[in-house]
Coordinates of C-alpha atoms in Angstrom, one line a residue:
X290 CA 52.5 -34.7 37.7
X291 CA 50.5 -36.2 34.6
X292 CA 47.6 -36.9 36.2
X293 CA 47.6 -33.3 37.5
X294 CA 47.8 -31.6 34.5
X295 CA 45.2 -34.2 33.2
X296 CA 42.7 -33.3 36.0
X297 CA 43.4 -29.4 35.6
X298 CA 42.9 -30.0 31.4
X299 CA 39.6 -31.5 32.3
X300 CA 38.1 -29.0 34.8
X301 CA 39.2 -25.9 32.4
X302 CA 37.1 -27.9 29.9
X303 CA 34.2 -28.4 32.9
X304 CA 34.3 -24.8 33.1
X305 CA 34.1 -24.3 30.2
X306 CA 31.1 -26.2 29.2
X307 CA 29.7 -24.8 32.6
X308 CA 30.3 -21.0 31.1
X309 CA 28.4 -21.8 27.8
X310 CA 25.4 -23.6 30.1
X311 CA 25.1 -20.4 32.1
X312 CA 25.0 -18.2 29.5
X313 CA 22.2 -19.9 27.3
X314 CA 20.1 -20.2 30.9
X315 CA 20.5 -16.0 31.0
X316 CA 19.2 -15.7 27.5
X317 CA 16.5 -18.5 28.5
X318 CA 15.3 -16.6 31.5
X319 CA 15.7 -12.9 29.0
X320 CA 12.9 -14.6 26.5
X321 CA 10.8 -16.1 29.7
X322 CA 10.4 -12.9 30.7
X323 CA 9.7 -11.4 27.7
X324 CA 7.2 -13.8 26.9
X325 CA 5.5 -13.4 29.9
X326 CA 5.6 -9.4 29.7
X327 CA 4.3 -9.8 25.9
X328 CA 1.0 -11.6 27.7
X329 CA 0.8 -8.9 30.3
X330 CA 1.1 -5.9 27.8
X331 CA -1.6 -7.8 25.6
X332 CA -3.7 -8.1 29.0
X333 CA -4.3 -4.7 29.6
X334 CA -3.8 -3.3 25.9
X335 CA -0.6 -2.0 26.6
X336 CA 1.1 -0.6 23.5
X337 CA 3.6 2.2 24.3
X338 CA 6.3 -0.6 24.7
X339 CA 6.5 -3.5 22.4
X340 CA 7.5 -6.9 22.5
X341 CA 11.0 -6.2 21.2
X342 CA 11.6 -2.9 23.2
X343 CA 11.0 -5.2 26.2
X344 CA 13.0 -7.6 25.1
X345 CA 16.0 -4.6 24.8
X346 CA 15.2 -3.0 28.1
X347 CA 15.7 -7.1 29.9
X348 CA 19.1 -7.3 27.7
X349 CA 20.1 -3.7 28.9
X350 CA 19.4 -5.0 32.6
X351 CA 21.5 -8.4 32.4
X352 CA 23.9 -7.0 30.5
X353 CA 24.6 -4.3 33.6
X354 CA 24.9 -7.4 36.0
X355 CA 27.0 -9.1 34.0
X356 CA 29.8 -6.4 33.4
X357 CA 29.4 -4.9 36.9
X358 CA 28.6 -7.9 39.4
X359 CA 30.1 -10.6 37.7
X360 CA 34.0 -11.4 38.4
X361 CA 37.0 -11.7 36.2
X362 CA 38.8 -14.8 37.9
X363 CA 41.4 -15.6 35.1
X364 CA 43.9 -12.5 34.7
X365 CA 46.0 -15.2 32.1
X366 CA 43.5 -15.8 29.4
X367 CA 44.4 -12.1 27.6
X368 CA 47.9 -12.3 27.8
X369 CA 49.7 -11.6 24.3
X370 CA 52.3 -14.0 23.9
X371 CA 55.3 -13.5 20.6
X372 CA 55.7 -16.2 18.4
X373 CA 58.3 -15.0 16.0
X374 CA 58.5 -18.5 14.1
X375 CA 55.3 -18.0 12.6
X376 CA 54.8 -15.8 9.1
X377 CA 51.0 -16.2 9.0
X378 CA 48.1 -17.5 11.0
X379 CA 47.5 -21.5 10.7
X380 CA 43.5 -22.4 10.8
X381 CA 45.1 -25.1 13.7
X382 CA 47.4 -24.6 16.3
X383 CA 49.8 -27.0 18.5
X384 CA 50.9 -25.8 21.6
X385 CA 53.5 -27.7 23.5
X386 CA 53.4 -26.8 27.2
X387 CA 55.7 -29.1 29.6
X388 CA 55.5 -31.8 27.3
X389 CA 51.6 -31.7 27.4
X390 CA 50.2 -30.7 23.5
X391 CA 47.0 -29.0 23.9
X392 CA 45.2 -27.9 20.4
X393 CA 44.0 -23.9 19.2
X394 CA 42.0 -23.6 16.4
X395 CA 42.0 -20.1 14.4
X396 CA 39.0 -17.5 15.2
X397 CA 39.7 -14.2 14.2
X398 CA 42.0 -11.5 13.8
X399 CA 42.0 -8.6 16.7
X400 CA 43.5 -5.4 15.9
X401 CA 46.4 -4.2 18.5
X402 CA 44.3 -1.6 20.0
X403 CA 41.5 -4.6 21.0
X404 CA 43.8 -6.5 23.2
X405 CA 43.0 -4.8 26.0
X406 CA 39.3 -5.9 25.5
X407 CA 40.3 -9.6 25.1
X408 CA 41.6 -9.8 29.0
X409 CA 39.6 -10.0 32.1
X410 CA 36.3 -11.1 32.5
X411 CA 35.6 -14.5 30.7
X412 CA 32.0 -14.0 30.8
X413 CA 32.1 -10.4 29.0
X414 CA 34.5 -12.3 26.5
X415 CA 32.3 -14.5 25.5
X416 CA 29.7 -11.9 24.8
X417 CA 32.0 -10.2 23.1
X418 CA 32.9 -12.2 20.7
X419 CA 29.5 -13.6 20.0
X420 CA 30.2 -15.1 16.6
X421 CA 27.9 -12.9 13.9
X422 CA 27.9 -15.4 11.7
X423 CA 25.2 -16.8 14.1
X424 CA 23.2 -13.9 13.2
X425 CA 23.4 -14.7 9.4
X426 CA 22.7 -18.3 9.5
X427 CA 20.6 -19.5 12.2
X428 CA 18.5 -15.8 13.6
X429 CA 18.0 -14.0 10.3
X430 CA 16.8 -16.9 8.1
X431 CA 14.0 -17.6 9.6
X432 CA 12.9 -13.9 10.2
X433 CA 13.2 -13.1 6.5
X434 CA 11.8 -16.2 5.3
X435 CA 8.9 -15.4 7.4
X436 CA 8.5 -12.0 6.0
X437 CA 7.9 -13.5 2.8
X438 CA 5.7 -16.3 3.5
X439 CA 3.4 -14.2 5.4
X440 CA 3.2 -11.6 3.0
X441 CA -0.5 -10.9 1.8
X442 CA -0.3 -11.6 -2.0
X443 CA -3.1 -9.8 -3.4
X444 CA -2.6 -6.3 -1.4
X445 CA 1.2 -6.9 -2.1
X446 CA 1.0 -7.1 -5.7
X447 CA -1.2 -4.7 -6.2
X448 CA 1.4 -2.2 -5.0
X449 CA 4.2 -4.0 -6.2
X450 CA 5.7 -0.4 -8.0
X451 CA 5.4 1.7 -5.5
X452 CA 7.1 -1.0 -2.8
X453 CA 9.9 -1.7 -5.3
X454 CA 10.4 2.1 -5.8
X455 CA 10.5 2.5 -1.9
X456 CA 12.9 -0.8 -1.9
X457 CA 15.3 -0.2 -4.1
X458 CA 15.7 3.8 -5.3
X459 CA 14.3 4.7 -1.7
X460 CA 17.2 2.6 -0.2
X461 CA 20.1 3.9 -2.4
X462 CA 18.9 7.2 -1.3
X463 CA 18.9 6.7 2.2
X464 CA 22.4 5.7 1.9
X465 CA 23.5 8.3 -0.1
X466 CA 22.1 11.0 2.4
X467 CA 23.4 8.9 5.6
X468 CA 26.9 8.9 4.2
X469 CA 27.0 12.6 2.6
X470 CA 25.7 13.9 5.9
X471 CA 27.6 12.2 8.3
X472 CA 31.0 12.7 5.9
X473 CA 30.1 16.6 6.7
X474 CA 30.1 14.9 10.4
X475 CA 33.5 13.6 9.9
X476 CA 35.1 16.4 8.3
X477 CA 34.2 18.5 11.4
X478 CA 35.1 16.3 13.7
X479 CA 38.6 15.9 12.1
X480 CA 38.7 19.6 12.3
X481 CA 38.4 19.3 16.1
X482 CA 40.6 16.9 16.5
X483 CA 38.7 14.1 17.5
X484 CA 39.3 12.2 14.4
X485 CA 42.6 11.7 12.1
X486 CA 42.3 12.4 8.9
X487 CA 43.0 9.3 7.6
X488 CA 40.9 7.0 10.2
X489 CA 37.5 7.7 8.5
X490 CA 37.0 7.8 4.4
X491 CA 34.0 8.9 2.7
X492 CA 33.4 4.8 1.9
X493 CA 33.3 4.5 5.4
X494 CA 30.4 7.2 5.4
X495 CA 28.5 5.4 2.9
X496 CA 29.3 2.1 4.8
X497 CA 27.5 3.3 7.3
X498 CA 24.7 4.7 5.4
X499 CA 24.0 1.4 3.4
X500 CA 23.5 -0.5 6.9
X501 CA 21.7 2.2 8.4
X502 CA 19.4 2.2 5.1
X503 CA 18.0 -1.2 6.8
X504 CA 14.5 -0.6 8.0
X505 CA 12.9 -2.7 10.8
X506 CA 9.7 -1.5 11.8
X507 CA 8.4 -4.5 13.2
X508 CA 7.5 -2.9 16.4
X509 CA 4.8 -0.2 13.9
X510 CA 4.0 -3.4 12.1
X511 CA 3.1 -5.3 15.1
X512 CA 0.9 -2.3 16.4
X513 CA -0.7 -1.7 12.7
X514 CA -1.6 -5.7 12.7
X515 CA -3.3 -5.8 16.3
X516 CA -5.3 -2.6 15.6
X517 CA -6.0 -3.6 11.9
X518 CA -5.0 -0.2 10.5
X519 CA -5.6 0.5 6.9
X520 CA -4.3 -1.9 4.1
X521 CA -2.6 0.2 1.8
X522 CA -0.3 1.8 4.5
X523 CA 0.3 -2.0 6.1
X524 CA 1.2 -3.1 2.9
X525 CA 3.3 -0.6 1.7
X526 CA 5.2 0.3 4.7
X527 CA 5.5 -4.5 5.1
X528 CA 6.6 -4.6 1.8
X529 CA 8.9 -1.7 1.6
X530 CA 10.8 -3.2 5.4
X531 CA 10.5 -6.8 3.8
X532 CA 12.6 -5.7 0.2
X533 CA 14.7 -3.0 1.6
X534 CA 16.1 -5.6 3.8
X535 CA 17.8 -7.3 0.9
X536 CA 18.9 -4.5 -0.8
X537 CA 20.3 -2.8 2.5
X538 CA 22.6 -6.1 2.8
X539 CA 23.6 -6.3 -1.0
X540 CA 24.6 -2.7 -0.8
X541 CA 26.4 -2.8 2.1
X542 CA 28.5 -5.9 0.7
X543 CA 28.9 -3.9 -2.7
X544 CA 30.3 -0.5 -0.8
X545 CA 33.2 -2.9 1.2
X546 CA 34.5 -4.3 -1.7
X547 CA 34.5 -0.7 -3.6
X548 CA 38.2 -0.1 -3.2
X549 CA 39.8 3.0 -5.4
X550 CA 43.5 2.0 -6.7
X551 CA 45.0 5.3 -5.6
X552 CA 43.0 7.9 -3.1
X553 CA 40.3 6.3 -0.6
X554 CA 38.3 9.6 -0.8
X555 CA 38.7 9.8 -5.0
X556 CA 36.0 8.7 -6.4
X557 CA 37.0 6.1 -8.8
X558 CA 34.6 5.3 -12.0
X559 CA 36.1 1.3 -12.5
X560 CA 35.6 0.6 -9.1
X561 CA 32.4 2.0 -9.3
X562 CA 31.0 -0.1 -11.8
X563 CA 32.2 -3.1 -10.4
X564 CA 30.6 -2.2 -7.2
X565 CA 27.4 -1.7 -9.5
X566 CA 28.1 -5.0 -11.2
X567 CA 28.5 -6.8 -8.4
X568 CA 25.1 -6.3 -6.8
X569 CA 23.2 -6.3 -10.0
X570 CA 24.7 -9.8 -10.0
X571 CA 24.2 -11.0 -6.5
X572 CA 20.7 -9.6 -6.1
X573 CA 19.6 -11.6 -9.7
X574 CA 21.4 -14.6 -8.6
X575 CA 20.4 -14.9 -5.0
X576 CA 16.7 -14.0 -6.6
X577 CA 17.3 -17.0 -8.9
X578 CA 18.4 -19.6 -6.4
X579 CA 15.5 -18.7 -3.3
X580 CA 13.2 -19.4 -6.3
X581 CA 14.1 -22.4 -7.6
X582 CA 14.3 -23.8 -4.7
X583 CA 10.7 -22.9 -4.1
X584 CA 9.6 -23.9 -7.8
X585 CA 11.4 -27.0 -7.0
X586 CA 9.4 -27.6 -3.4
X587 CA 6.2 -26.7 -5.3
X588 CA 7.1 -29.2 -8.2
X589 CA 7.3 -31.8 -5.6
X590 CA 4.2 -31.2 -3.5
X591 CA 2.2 -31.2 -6.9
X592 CA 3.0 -34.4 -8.3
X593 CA 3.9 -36.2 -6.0
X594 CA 1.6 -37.5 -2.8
X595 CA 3.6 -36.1 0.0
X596 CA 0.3 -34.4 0.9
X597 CA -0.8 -37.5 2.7
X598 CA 2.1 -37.5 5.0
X599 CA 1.9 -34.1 6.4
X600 CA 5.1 -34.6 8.3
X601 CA 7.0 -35.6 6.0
X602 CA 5.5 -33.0 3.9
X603 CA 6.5 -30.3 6.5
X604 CA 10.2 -31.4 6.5
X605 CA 10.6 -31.3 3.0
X606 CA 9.5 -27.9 2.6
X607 CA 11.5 -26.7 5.6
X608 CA 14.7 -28.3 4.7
X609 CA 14.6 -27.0 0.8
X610 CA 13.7 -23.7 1.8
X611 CA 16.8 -24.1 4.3
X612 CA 19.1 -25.1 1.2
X613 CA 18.0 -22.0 -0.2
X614 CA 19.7 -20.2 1.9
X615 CA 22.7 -22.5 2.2
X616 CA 23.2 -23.0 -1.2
X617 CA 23.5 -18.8 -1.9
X618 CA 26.3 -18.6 1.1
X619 CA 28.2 -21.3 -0.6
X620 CA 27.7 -20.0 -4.4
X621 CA 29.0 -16.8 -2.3
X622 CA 25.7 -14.9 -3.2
X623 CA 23.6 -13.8 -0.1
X624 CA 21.3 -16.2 1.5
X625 CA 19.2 -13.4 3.0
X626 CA 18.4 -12.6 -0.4
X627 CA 17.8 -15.9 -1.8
X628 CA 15.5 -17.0 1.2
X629 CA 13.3 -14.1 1.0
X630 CA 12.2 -15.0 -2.7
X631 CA 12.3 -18.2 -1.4
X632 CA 9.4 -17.4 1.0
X633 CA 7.8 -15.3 -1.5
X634 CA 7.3 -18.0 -4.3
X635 CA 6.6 -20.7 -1.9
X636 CA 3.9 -18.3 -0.9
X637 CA 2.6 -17.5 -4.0
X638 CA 2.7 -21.1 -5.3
X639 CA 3.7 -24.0 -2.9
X640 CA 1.2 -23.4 -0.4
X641 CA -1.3 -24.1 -2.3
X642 CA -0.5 -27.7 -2.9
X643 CA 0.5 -28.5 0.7
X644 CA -2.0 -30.7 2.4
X645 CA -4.7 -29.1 5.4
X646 CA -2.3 -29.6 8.1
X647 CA 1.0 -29.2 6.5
X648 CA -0.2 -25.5 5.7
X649 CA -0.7 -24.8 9.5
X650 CA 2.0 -26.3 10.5
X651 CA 4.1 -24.3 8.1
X652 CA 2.7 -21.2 9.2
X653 CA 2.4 -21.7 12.4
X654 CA 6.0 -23.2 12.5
X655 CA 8.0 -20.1 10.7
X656 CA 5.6 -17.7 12.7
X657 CA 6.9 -19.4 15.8
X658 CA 11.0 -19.3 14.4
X659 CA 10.6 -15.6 13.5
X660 CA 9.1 -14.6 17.0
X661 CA 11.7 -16.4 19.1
X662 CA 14.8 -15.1 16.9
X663 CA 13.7 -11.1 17.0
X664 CA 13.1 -11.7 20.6
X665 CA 16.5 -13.2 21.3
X666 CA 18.5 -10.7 18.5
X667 CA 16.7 -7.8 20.6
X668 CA 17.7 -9.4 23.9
X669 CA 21.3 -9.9 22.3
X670 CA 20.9 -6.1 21.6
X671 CA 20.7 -5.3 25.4
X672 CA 23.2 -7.1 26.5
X673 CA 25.7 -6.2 24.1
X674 CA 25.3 -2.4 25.4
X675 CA 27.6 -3.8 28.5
X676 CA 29.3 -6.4 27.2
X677 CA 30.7 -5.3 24.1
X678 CA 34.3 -3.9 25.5
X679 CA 35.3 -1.6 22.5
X680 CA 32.3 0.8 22.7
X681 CA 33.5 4.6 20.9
X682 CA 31.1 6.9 22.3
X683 CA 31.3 9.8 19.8
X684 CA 28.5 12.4 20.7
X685 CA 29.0 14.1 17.5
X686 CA 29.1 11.1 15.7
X687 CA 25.8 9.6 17.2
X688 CA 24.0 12.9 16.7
X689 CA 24.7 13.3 13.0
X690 CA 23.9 10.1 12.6
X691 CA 20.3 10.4 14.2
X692 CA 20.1 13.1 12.0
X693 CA 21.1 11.8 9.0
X694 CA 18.8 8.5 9.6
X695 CA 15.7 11.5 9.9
X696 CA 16.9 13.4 7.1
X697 CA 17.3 10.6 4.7
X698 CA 13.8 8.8 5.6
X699 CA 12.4 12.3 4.4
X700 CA 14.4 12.7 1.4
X701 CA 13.3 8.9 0.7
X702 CA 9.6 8.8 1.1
X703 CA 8.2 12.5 0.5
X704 CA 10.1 12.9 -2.9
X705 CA 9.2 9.4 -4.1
X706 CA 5.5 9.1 -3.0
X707 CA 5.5 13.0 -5.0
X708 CA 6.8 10.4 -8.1
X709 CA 4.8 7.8 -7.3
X710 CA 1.1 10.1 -7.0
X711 CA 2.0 11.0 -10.9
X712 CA 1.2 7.3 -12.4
X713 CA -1.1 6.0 -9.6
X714 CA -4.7 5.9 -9.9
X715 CA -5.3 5.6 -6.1
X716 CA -3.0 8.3 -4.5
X717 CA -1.0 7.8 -1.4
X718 CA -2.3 10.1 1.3
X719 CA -0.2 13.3 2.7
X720 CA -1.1 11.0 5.8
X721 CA 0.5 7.6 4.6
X722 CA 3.8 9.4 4.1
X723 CA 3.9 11.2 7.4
X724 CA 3.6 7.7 9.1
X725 CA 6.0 6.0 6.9
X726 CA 8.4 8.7 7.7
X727 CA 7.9 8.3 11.1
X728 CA 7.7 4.4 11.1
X729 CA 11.6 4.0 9.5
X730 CA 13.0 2.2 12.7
X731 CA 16.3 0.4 13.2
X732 CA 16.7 -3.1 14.2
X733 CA 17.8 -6.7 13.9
X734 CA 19.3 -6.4 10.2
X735 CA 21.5 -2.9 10.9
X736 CA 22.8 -4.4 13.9
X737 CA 23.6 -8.1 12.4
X738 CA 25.5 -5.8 9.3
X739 CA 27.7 -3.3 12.2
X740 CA 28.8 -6.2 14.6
X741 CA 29.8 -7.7 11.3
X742 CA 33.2 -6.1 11.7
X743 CA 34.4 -4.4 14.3
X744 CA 38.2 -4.8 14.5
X745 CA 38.8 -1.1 13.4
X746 CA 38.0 1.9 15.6
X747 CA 35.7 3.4 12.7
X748 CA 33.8 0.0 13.0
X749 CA 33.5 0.2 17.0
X750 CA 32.0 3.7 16.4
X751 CA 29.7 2.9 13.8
X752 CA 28.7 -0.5 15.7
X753 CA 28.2 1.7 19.2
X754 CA 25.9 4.6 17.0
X755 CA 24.1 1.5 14.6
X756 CA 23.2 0.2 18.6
X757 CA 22.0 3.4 20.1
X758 CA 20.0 4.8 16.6
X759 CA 17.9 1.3 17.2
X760 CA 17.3 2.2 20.9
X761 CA 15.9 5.4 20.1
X762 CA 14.1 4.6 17.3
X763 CA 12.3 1.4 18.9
X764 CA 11.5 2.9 22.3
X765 CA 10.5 6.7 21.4
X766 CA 9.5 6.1 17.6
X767 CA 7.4 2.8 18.1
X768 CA 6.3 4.0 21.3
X769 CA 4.8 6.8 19.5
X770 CA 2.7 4.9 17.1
X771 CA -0.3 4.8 18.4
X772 CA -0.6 8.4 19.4
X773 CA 1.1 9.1 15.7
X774 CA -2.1 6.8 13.8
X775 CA -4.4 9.0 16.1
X776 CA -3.1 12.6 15.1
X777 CA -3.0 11.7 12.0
X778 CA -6.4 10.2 11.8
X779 CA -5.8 7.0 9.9
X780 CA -8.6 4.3 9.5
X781 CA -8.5 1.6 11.8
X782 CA -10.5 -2.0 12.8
X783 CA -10.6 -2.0 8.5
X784 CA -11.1 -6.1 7.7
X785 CA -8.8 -6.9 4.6
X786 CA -10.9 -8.9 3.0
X787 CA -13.8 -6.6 3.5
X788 CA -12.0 -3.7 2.0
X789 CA -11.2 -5.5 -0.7
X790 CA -14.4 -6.8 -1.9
X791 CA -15.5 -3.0 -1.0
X792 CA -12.9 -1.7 -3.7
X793 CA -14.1 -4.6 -6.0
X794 CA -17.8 -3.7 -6.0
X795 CA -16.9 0.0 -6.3
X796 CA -15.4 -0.3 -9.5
X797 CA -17.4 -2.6 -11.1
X798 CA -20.0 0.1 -10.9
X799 CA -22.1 1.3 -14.0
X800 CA -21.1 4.4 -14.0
X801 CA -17.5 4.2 -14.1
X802 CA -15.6 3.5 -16.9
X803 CA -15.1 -0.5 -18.1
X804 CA -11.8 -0.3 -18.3
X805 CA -11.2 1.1 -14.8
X806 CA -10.4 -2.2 -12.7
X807 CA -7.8 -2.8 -15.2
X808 CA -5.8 0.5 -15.0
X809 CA -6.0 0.5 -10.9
X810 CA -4.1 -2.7 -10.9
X811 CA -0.5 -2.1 -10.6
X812 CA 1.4 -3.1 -14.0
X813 CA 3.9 -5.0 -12.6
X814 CA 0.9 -7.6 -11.0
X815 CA -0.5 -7.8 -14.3
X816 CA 2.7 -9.3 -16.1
X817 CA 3.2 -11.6 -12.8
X818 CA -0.6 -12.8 -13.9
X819 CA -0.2 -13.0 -17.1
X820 CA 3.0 -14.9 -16.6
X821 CA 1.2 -17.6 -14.3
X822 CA -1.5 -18.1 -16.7
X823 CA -0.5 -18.0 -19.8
X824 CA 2.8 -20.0 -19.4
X825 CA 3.8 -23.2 -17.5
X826 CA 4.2 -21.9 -14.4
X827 CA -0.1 -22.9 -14.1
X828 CA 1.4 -26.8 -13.3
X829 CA 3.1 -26.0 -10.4
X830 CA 0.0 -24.0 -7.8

C-alpha cells in the first residue's frame, strides 16, 4: 500500500513537470511563429499589422484551443475543503493524508466568488494564475531598461521640457479624466442595476485611470523607426512612452494605498498628501538608486581595465544594472523606475568607456531581451483572453472606458503642446499633436499593473476592459499608422544625423542672431551640460 501511494506521489509530480514542459513548448511555438511572421511582414513591407499585434492574434488562437479542446481530467483539484483549526494562513502547510505527509506551500488568497474558477481544467489553471510577479521581475526589466539605453541622447535632451511635461502633468491628467469619466460610468451603471453601490468607489475609478495612463506605442514606434519619420515627433512621442511608464506605475501604487479613515468616496486631504508624499518619495528614490548603480558601473569601466576582457566587461554591466532593479524591490521603491534611469545614465555615461565589442554586445544583447519579452507579454496577452476564468464583460464599462482613454489623450496633449508652443522656440506642429493623440496605445505595462490584482469583481472588470482597450488600440490604432503619417503629411526617410547637422548649420548663419543656438536648446539640457562639465561627473564618461 506504501509503495502505491509512493508511485501515485511520483506520477502527480511526473505530471506535473510534464504540464509545465507543455506549456513553455506552446509559448515556444507562439514566438516561432511570430518570428517567422515578423520576417514575412518585413518581406513584402507589410505594416498594417505589427509584430506585437501578431503576436496577440497567435495568443488569441492558442488560447481558444486551450479552453475549448483541451480536457479537464482532475474534477478534485478545486475542491474547498474547512479547516476550522486554523486562525490564519501559514506560508507552509502539512497535510497528513493516511499517514502519508505531503507539503503546501502558501500562494495567494482567492476571494469566495473565484472558487469556481480554481476547479476544472488544470491547464486553464495554470494560465490563470500565471504569477504577475513574473511580469515585474523577469519581462519588464529588460523592456524598460532598453528604453533607456537606446534612447537618442542629443534629440532627447533637447526636448527634455516638453517630454517631462507630457510625462509627468500629461499622465496625472490622463488619470484624472479616466477616473472622472468612468466614475460618471459607474454612477450610471449603479443606477441600472448592474452595479452595487458599494462594489465600485471613485478610488477604484482613478485606479483605473492611473493604469490606463500607461502608454505603449511601440507598435507607432516601430513603424516611425523603419520609415525614419521626423525626429522631433520620434522623440517626443519615445520619450513621453519611455517616462510616462514610470510615472503611470508610481501613481497607480500611490492611488492603492490612498485609503480615507471614514467615507471611500470622501475625499480625504491627509490621505491625500500622503498619497502625494509617497510618490514624490519613491520616484526620487528609485531615480537615486537606477543611477548609482549606473555611476557606479561607469566608475568601474573607467578606472579600471575591464575593457580588455569584453566578457567580463559585459557581465558586469548586466548584472549591476540587474541589482538596480533588485535593490529598489527590496528598499520597497519600484525597480521599474530605478532601472529606467539606470539605462538612461549608463547611456549617457557608461557606454562610452565600454570597450568596441562590449558596446555591441550590450546593445545588441538588451535589444534582443526587450524583443523577446514584448513578444512573449503580447502572446501572454492572447492567451489570457481564454484562459483567464473570471472575465466581467461589462459593455458599459468597456465603452466608457474607450472613451475615457480618447478623451483624456486629448485633454493631455492638445492643451499641453498649446502650453508648451508659448516658451518653445521651435513649435510643435498642429500635425505632431494629431499623431501623438492618435499614437496613445495600450500595452505590456497597463496589463502587467490590472492582472496585478484581480481577486475582487471590480479588479476582474477592470483587468477584462485594461485587456480589450489594448486590443483595440494595437490592431485598429497602430494599424492605422501609416495611413495616419500620410494624411497628415509628416516628413519621412529624414536621416537623424543629417537633420541635425542641417539645424546646426542653419543657425550658425550670419544673419541670425548670435545668441540663437543658445535659446533653441531646451534649458533643462543646458543644466545637465553644465553639470557634466563643470563638476566631477567629467571622470566618469
Amino acid at each position: 500500500m506504501e509503495k502505491l501511494k509512493e508511485y501515485v506521489s511520483v506520477k502527480d509530480e511526473d505530471h506535473f513537470y510534464h504540464q509545465g514542459a507543455v506549456e513553455l513548448l506552446i509559448f515556444n511555438f507562439l514566438l516561432i511563429l511570430t518570428i517567422l511572421t515578423i520576417w514575412l511582414f518585413k518581406n513584402h513591407r507589410f505594416r498594417f499589422l505589427h509584430e506585437t499585434g501578431g503576436a496577440m492574434l497567435y495568443g488569441l488562437v492558442m488560447g481558444l484551443i486551450i479552453r475549448y479542446v483541451t480536457k479537464s481530467p482532475d474534477v478534485e483539484s478545486g475542491t474547498v475543503y474547512e479547516c476550522e483549526k486554523l486562525k490564519s494562513g501559514p506560508s507552509t502547510l502539512l497535510i497528513n493524508i493516511t499517514n502519508q505527509v505531503y507539503e503546501y506551500q502558501y500562494k495567494r488568497e482567492i476571494s469566495h466568488h473565484n472558487v469556481n474558477g480554481h476547479q476544472g481544467n488544470t491547464m486553464l489553471q495554470k494560465q490563470m494564475t500565471f504569477d504577475p510577479s513574473i511580469f515585474f521581475n523577469i519581462l519588464l526589466p529588460p523592456i524598460i531598461f532598453h528604453a533607456g539605453y537606446s534612447l537618442k541622447k542629443r534629440h532627447f535632451f533637447r526636448n527634455l521640457g516638453s517630454i517631462l511635461t507630457y510625462a509627468f502633468l500629461g499622465t496625472a491628467i490622463s488619470c484624472i479624466v479616466i477616473g472622472l469619466i468612468m466614475y460618471g460610468f459607474v454612477k450610471a451603471m449603479v443606477h441600472i442595476g448592474q452595479l452595487k453601490q458599494w462594489e465600485f468607489h471613485f478610488t477604484d475609478c482613478l485606479f483605473f485611470g492611473s493604469l490606463m495612463s500607461a502608454t505603449d506605442p511601440v507598435t507607432v514606434l516601430a513603424i516611425f523607426h523603419e520609415l525614419n519619420v521626423d525626429t522631433d515627433l520620434y522623440t517626443l512621442l519615445f520619450g513621453e512612452s519611455v517616462l510616462n511608464d514610470a510615472v503611470a506605475i508610481v501613481l497607480t501604487h500611490s492611488i492603492s494605498i490612498y485609503s480615507p479613515k471614514e467615507n471611500p468616496n470622501a475625499f480625504d486631504a491627509a490621505a491625500f498628501f500622503q498619497s502625494v508624499g509617497n510618490f514624490l518619495g519613491i520616484f526620487a528614490g528609485s531615480f537615486a538608486m537606477g543611477s548609482s548603480y549606473a555611476v557606479v558601473t561607469a566608475l568601474l569601466t573607467k578606472f579600471t581595465k575591464l575593457c580588455e576582457f569584453p566578457m567580463l566587461e559585459t557581465g558586469l554591466f548586466f548584472l549591476l544594472s540587474w541589482s538596480a532593479f533588485l535593490s529598489a524591490e527590496a528598499a520597497g521603491l519600484t525597480g521599474i523606475v530605478a532601472v529606467l534611469f539606470c539605462g538612461v545614465t549608463q547611456a549617457h555615461y557608461t557606454y562610452n568607456n565600454l570597450s568596441a565589442d562590449s558596446k555591441m554586445r550590450t546593445k545588441q544583447l538588451f535589444e534582443f531581451m526587450n524583443f523577446l519579452a514584448e513578444n512573449v507579454i503580447f502572446c501572454y496577452m492572447g492567451l489570457a483572453l481564454f484562459t483567464f476564468q473570471n472575465h466581467i464583460f461589462n459593455p458599459l464599462f468597456i465603452f466608457g472606458a474607450l472613451v475615457a482613454v480618447f478623451v483624456a489623450r486629448a485633454s493631455n496633449i492638445y492643451p499641453l503642446s498649446f502650453l508648451l508652443n508659448l516658451g518653445r522656440k521651435q513649435k510643435i506642429p498642429r500635425t505632431f499633436q494629431h499623431m501623438m493623440m492618435f499614437s496613445g496605445l495600450r500595452g505590456a505595462i497597463a496589463f502587467a499593473l490590472a492582472i496585478r490584482d484581480t481577486d475582487s469583481q471590480p479588479k476582474q472588470m477592470m483587468f477584462t476592459t485594461a485587456l480589450l482597450v489594448v486590443f483595440f488600440t494595437v490592431w485598429v490604432c497602430g494599424g492605422g499608422t501609416t495611413p495616419m503619417l500620410t494624411w497628415l503629411q509628416i516628413r519621412v526617410g529624414v536621416d537623424p544625423d543629417e537633420d541635425l547637422k542641417a539645424r546646426a548649420a542653419s543657425q550658425s548663419a550670419p544673419n541670425l542672431d548670435k545668441n540663437t543656438t543658445k535659446a533653441e536648446s531646451a534649458w533643462l539640457f543646458r543644466i545637465w551640460y553644465g553639470f557634466d562639465h563643470n563638476s566631477e561627473f567629467y571622470l566618469i564618461s
